[in-house]
Each structure stands twice: as C-alpha cells, then as structure tokens.
Amino acid sequence: MVKYCSAPKDNANTARAKGSDLRVHFKNTWQVADVLRGMPFVKAQKYLEDVMEHKRCIPYHRFSHAAGRTPQAKEFGLTQGRWPRKSVELFQNLLKNAESNADQKGLEVKDLKLSHVVVQRAQKIRRRTYRAHGRIGAYMASPCHVEMFLEKRDATVPKPTAQALRQGRVKPPAHKRFGDRAHRCTYK
C-alpha cells in the first residue's frame, strides 16, 4: 500500500495517482500544482495542452524571482509566467494515470475534479562540478514527490431566494447587521 500525505473524504468516489522521487524541478512543479488544484479534470487536461502549445502560461507567484513577464499571466492577475515543459508533461502523465484509476473504479471522468494536489521536496541528488584552483562545488538536483486525488464534484448549491433572505434563513452580511459598528475595534 502506497502512503499518501492525506486521506480522501470518500474513498469510493476518489481516484488517486502518485509519483515519488521524480526528476523534475520542485519549484516549477509546485507552480503547476498550485494552478491545477481545484480544477475540473477535463479543464485541467485542456489547460495543460494549451501550456504545451504556448497558448497559455503557468503563473509564477511564489518562486518567481527570476521568472520573466508575459501578457498571458494577466489571466491570473499576475505578470510573471513560464511554460515548464517537463513539469507539465509529468502532470499530463499523472492525470492519465488517475483517469485510468477512475475508470477502474467506474467513475465518470467528466464529473471529477482535482481536489488534492501536493508537491513535496525529495532528497537532493548530489553531483559535483569542478571549479578554479582545484576546488569542487556542489551540483545538486531538486527532485520532488507529487500526489493527486480526483474526486466527484459536489452538486452546485443554488443561490438563496429573496423569500429565504426575508425569513432569516440566510445570515445577512455584517454591515447590514451591525451598521456603523461593523468595522470598529472593541479591544481596549
């Protein structure tokens, strides 16, 4: 049995996929996972295909010091983005694996969403590079572990009616309940 860092809410309606010690950069893979988390399965597949064709980008907002700017990142309200080919290919393969696991369980692929996507640092791969004056420097790779859950999407919740709001079944917002006192600090 493979260990996961989290357990699904409903095991019968969940398909899982995992990769350990994968030879892809942790920082790039983390960015891809952050975008895909919560996406419907079909939409995630299409998005990754668009990234491979450079039609859309992966937005960089955490490990983004040296990432270049692109207008494609405006879609996410950011300016920096890249097209990390190796990380995207990894996620395409993991999605394919999770899809076949879902088929094995008898789940409809169009009803699934990526509920749990986690990227963790793996043990560094140590190599050496030769420097001036006979010194040796570290030359390390940063691999990662990736895991994901495909869960059945919940039914959409309807918007409350005006009658339900009038009858007090839905809590009104704070500024309507408290008026002018809503944003005052009560601490002394």
Tab-separated table of C-alpha atoms in Angstrom, residues 7 13 15 20 30 41-42 49 65 72 77 79-80 93-94 106-108 130-131 140-141 146 154 159 172 180:
chain	number	residue	atom	x	y	z
A	7	ALA	CA	-6.790	10.662	3.108
A	13	ASN	CA	-15.656	8.236	-5.248
A	15	ALA	CA	-9.197	8.095	-7.791
A	20	SER	CA	7.944	9.601	-5.956
A	30	TRP	CA	4.869	23.440	-7.333
A	41	PHE	CA	-10.428	17.130	-14.708
A	42	VAL	CA	-11.330	17.901	-18.345
A	49	GLU	CA	-2.321	21.086	-23.583
A	65	HIS	CA	12.354	35.935	-8.513
A	72	GLN	CA	-0.544	35.527	-20.737
A	77	GLY	CA	-3.944	38.776	-12.197
A	79	THR	CA	2.673	39.492	-14.565
A	80	GLN	CA	5.156	36.606	-14.350
A	93	ASN	CA	1.071	11.582	-17.317
A	94	LEU	CA	-0.210	11.652	-13.722
A	106	GLY	CA	-16.275	3.026	-12.539
A	107	LEU	CA	-16.232	6.822	-12.085
A	108	GLU	CA	-17.305	9.222	-14.842
A	130	TYR	CA	34.997	21.316	-10.834
A	131	ARG	CA	35.919	24.899	-10.004
A	140	MET	CA	22.625	19.216	-6.962
A	141	ALA	CA	19.227	18.420	-8.456
A	146	VAL	CA	3.730	14.515	-6.390
A	154	ASP	CA	-20.322	18.264	-5.417
A	159	LYS	CA	-28.472	30.894	-4.649
A	172	PRO	CA	-27.178	38.854	6.250
A	180	ASP	CA	-21.823	51.620	11.568
